[in-house]
Amino acid sequence: MSQRNISEINIVEANKCNIPKIIHQMWKDNNVPEHWLESPKEWKRLFPDFAHMFWTDVTMREFMVQHYNWFLPIYDGYKYPIQRSDSFRCFMLHFYGGIYSDLDIVPTSNFTYLFENTNAEVYLPMTQNILSFTNCLMMSQKKARFWETTFKVMKERANKNYWLTHFQIIFSTGPQMLTKSVEIYNQPIGLLPRNIISQNMTNPEIKDNTYTKALYGRSWHRWDSTIITGIYVNRNLIYKGLFMLLIYWIYLFKFINMCIFPSQNMDINLNI
């Protein structure tokens, strides 16, 4: 990824918040699962001067019909509901600005000072794993031009086949789409600190020094996402296991070779 497209945010004390004071969250309907209720509660408590806008499948589509109906054929054509919610958050932040947060992210403090007195129009965090931008927590000014780039990338990728469901989602509307948009955008974006989100999404019981904490999420994950995530989380053990397996096969090959060609091995030893 080209570093010229990323600008570190200067963290300074200030009185002015340069993004609209709106917090956006969403679920398929108004019946938020009980294990996620802490998230909207804490956003409202820690950001009392921010409006809280909650979106459902119905209100998201109504918004798209009213403001971005040119994208409706793609929006309605997405195979997976998560693709619609992923794409919607780009259009919603373009239109309103503010903060978007997944329901499995709970703020532990008010961190508006991170984007005060800065000139970035969009603020994004990066993941620790594959160094991509994540769309689970995003901040934006109203009508930020960056989102127009995401519209183009989503349109270009709408009919592409990425084989596995996990890849279809993350490359068409998810984090990899967002990362590609950053790469081709010709203006800097605000890069939020790595600890803006907890890196223990795979194990919310582990506490770390972050501005947020993780709840168990993965509402869209299927078997392929579980396998891919499992491989990443246990990658060090897998590397060690593969190395030990390689050593085993080398010694097994030598043993079999000595059993099949004993005289040849004896001759080699005598010649030595």
Coordinates of C-alpha atoms in Angstrom, one line a residue:
M1 CA 0.0 0.0 0.0
S2 CA 1.3 3.4 -0.9
Q3 CA 2.2 5.4 2.2
R4 CA 1.5 8.7 0.4
N5 CA -2.2 8.0 0.9
I6 CA -2.0 7.8 4.6
S7 CA -1.5 10.7 7.0
E8 CA -0.9 10.2 10.7
I9 CA -3.3 12.2 12.8
N10 CA -1.8 14.9 15.0
I11 CA -3.3 14.3 18.4
V12 CA -3.9 17.7 20.0
E13 CA -6.1 19.2 22.6
A14 CA -8.8 21.4 21.0
N15 CA -12.4 22.5 21.4
K16 CA -13.6 21.9 17.9
C17 CA -14.8 18.5 16.6
N18 CA -14.3 18.5 12.8
I19 CA -16.9 15.8 12.1
P20 CA -20.6 15.9 12.5
K21 CA -21.7 14.9 16.0
I22 CA -23.7 11.8 14.9
I23 CA -23.1 8.2 15.9
H24 CA -24.5 5.6 13.4
Q25 CA -25.2 2.0 14.2
M26 CA -27.4 -0.7 12.5
W27 CA -29.1 -4.0 12.7
K28 CA -31.6 -5.8 10.6
D29 CA -34.5 -4.6 12.8
N30 CA -35.0 -2.7 16.0
N31 CA -34.7 -5.9 18.1
V32 CA -31.0 -5.7 18.9
P33 CA -29.6 -8.9 20.4
E34 CA -29.2 -8.6 24.2
H35 CA -25.5 -9.3 24.1
W36 CA -25.0 -6.2 22.0
L37 CA -27.1 -3.7 23.9
E38 CA -24.1 -2.5 25.8
S39 CA -22.7 -0.9 22.7
P40 CA -25.4 1.7 21.9
K41 CA -25.8 2.4 25.6
E42 CA -22.1 3.2 26.1
W43 CA -22.0 5.3 22.9
K44 CA -24.8 7.4 24.2
R45 CA -23.3 7.7 27.7
L46 CA -19.8 8.6 26.7
F47 CA -20.7 10.8 23.7
P48 CA -23.7 12.7 25.2
D49 CA -23.5 15.6 22.8
F50 CA -23.7 13.3 19.8
A51 CA -27.0 12.3 18.1
H52 CA -27.5 8.5 17.8
M53 CA -29.0 7.3 14.5
F54 CA -30.0 3.6 14.4
W55 CA -30.6 2.0 11.0
T56 CA -32.5 -1.1 10.1
D57 CA -32.8 -3.0 6.8
V58 CA -36.0 -1.0 6.0
T59 CA -34.7 2.5 6.8
M60 CA -31.4 1.7 5.0
R61 CA -33.2 0.9 1.8
E62 CA -35.5 3.9 2.1
F63 CA -32.4 6.1 2.4
M64 CA -30.9 4.5 -0.7
V65 CA -34.1 5.0 -2.7
Q66 CA -34.2 8.7 -1.6
H67 CA -30.6 9.7 -2.0
Y68 CA -28.6 7.2 -4.1
N69 CA -31.2 5.4 -6.2
W70 CA -28.6 5.0 -9.0
F71 CA -26.9 2.3 -6.9
L72 CA -30.1 0.4 -6.1
P73 CA -29.7 -2.3 -8.8
I74 CA -26.4 -3.3 -7.2
Y75 CA -27.6 -2.8 -3.6
D76 CA -30.7 -5.0 -4.2
G77 CA -28.7 -7.5 -6.2
Y78 CA -26.2 -8.3 -3.4
K79 CA -26.5 -11.9 -2.4
Y80 CA -25.6 -11.4 1.2
P81 CA -27.3 -9.0 3.7
I82 CA -23.9 -8.0 5.1
Q83 CA -22.9 -6.6 1.6
R84 CA -25.9 -4.2 1.8
S85 CA -25.0 -3.1 5.3
D86 CA -21.3 -2.7 4.3
S87 CA -22.1 -0.6 1.3
F88 CA -24.7 1.4 3.0
R89 CA -22.3 2.7 5.7
C90 CA -20.2 4.3 2.9
F91 CA -23.3 6.1 1.5
M92 CA -24.5 7.1 4.9
L93 CA -21.2 8.6 6.0
H94 CA -21.0 10.4 2.7
F95 CA -24.4 12.0 3.2
Y96 CA -24.4 12.7 7.0
G97 CA -20.8 12.3 8.2
G98 CA -20.2 11.3 11.8
I99 CA -19.0 8.1 13.4
Y100 CA -20.0 4.6 12.3
S101 CA -19.6 1.7 14.8
D102 CA -20.5 -2.0 14.6
L103 CA -22.7 -3.3 17.5
D104 CA -19.9 -5.5 18.8
I105 CA -17.7 -2.4 19.5
V106 CA -18.1 -0.7 22.9
P107 CA -16.3 2.6 23.6
T108 CA -14.4 2.8 26.9
S109 CA -13.8 6.5 26.7
N110 CA -14.6 9.6 24.7
F111 CA -11.9 9.9 22.0
T112 CA -13.2 12.9 19.9
Y113 CA -9.9 14.7 20.6
L114 CA -8.3 12.2 18.1
F115 CA -9.9 14.0 15.2
E116 CA -10.0 17.6 16.5
N117 CA -8.0 20.3 14.7
T118 CA -7.0 18.0 11.9
N119 CA -7.8 18.5 8.2
A120 CA -8.5 14.9 7.2
E121 CA -12.0 14.3 5.8
V122 CA -12.1 10.6 6.7
Y123 CA -10.6 8.7 9.7
L124 CA -10.0 4.9 9.4
P125 CA -8.3 2.3 11.6
M126 CA -6.1 -0.5 10.4
T127 CA -6.2 -4.1 11.6
Q128 CA -3.2 -5.8 13.2
N129 CA -3.5 -8.9 11.2
I130 CA -3.3 -8.4 7.4
L131 CA -2.6 -4.6 7.5
S132 CA -5.9 -3.7 5.9
F133 CA -8.3 -0.9 6.8
T134 CA -11.4 -2.1 8.7
N135 CA -14.9 -0.8 8.2
C136 CA -16.1 -1.7 11.7
L137 CA -15.4 1.8 13.1
M138 CA -15.1 4.8 10.8
M139 CA -15.3 8.6 11.1
S140 CA -16.0 11.1 8.4
Q141 CA -16.9 14.6 7.5
K142 CA -20.1 15.3 5.6
K143 CA -19.8 14.8 1.8
A144 CA -16.2 13.6 2.1
R145 CA -15.0 12.9 -1.5
F146 CA -13.2 9.7 -0.4
W147 CA -16.6 7.9 -0.3
E148 CA -17.1 8.6 -4.0
T149 CA -14.0 6.4 -4.6
T150 CA -15.6 3.6 -2.6
F151 CA -18.8 3.9 -4.8
K152 CA -16.7 3.4 -7.9
V153 CA -14.8 0.4 -6.5
M154 CA -18.0 -1.3 -5.3
K155 CA -19.6 -0.7 -8.7
E156 CA -16.6 -2.2 -10.4
R157 CA -16.6 -5.3 -8.1
A158 CA -20.3 -5.8 -8.1
N159 CA -20.3 -8.7 -10.6
K160 CA -17.0 -10.2 -9.8
N161 CA -16.8 -13.8 -8.4
Y162 CA -14.4 -14.2 -5.4
W163 CA -15.3 -17.9 -5.0
L164 CA -15.6 -18.2 -1.2
T165 CA -18.4 -16.3 0.6
H166 CA -15.8 -14.7 3.0
F167 CA -13.8 -13.3 0.1
Q168 CA -16.9 -12.3 -1.8
I169 CA -17.9 -10.1 1.1
I170 CA -14.6 -8.6 2.1
F171 CA -13.5 -7.8 -1.4
S172 CA -16.8 -6.5 -2.8
T173 CA -18.0 -4.3 0.0
G174 CA -15.8 -5.0 3.1
P175 CA -12.3 -4.2 4.4
Q176 CA -10.5 -5.2 1.2
M177 CA -12.7 -2.9 -0.8
L178 CA -12.1 -0.1 1.6
T179 CA -8.3 -0.8 1.5
K180 CA -8.3 -0.7 -2.3
S181 CA -10.2 2.6 -2.2
V182 CA -7.5 4.1 0.0
E183 CA -4.8 2.9 -2.4
I184 CA -6.4 4.7 -5.4
Y185 CA -7.6 7.8 -3.7
N186 CA -5.5 10.9 -4.5
Q187 CA -5.8 12.6 -1.1
P188 CA -4.6 11.8 2.4
I189 CA -6.8 10.1 4.9
G190 CA -6.6 10.2 8.7
L191 CA -5.0 7.0 10.1
L192 CA -6.3 6.4 13.6
P193 CA -4.1 4.8 16.3
R194 CA -3.9 1.0 16.2
N195 CA -5.4 0.8 19.7
I196 CA -8.6 2.7 18.7
I197 CA -10.2 -0.8 18.4
S198 CA -9.4 -3.9 20.4
Q199 CA -7.2 -6.5 18.6
N200 CA -8.8 -9.3 20.7
M201 CA -11.9 -9.6 18.6
T202 CA -11.3 -13.4 18.5
N203 CA -11.3 -13.5 22.3
P204 CA -13.3 -10.6 23.9
E205 CA -12.3 -11.9 27.4
I206 CA -8.8 -10.7 26.9
K207 CA -8.4 -7.0 27.9
D208 CA -6.1 -4.6 26.2
N209 CA -5.3 -0.9 26.4
T210 CA -7.6 0.4 23.8
Y211 CA -10.3 3.1 23.3
T212 CA -12.9 0.4 22.8
K213 CA -13.6 -3.2 23.9
A214 CA -14.9 -6.0 21.8
L215 CA -18.1 -8.0 22.2
Y216 CA -18.6 -11.3 20.4
G217 CA -19.8 -10.5 16.9
R218 CA -19.3 -12.2 13.5
S219 CA -23.0 -12.1 12.7
W220 CA -22.2 -12.8 9.0
H221 CA -19.5 -15.4 9.4
R222 CA -20.0 -18.8 7.9
W223 CA -17.9 -22.0 7.8
D224 CA -15.3 -20.5 5.5
S225 CA -14.9 -17.4 7.7
T226 CA -14.5 -19.7 10.7
I227 CA -11.7 -21.7 9.0
I228 CA -9.9 -18.6 7.6
T229 CA -10.1 -16.9 11.0
G230 CA -8.9 -20.1 12.8
I231 CA -6.0 -20.4 10.5
Y232 CA -4.9 -16.8 11.2
V233 CA -5.4 -17.0 14.9
N234 CA -3.4 -20.3 15.2
R235 CA -0.9 -19.4 12.4
N236 CA 2.2 -19.8 14.7
L237 CA 1.2 -23.2 15.8
I238 CA 0.4 -24.1 12.2
Y239 CA 3.9 -22.9 11.1
K240 CA 5.5 -25.0 13.8
G241 CA 3.4 -28.0 13.0
L242 CA 4.3 -27.8 9.3
F243 CA 8.0 -27.4 10.1
M244 CA 7.9 -30.5 12.4
L245 CA 6.0 -32.4 9.7
L246 CA 8.7 -31.5 7.2
I247 CA 11.4 -32.8 9.5
Y248 CA 9.4 -36.0 10.0
W249 CA 9.1 -36.6 6.3
I250 CA 12.8 -36.0 5.7
Y251 CA 13.8 -38.6 8.3
L252 CA 11.1 -41.0 7.1
F253 CA 12.4 -40.7 3.6
K254 CA 16.0 -41.5 4.8
F255 CA 14.7 -44.5 6.8
I256 CA 12.8 -45.9 3.9
N257 CA 15.8 -45.3 1.6
M258 CA 18.0 -47.3 4.0
C259 CA 15.5 -50.2 4.2
I260 CA 15.1 -50.4 0.4
F261 CA 18.7 -49.9 -0.7
P262 CA 20.8 -51.2 2.3
S263 CA 23.7 -52.3 0.1
Q264 CA 23.9 -49.0 -1.6
N265 CA 24.0 -47.1 1.7
M266 CA 26.7 -49.5 3.0
D267 CA 28.8 -48.9 -0.2
I268 CA 28.5 -45.2 0.4
N269 CA 29.6 -45.5 4.0
L270 CA 32.6 -47.7 3.0
N271 CA 33.7 -45.3 0.3
I272 CA 33.6 -42.5 2.9

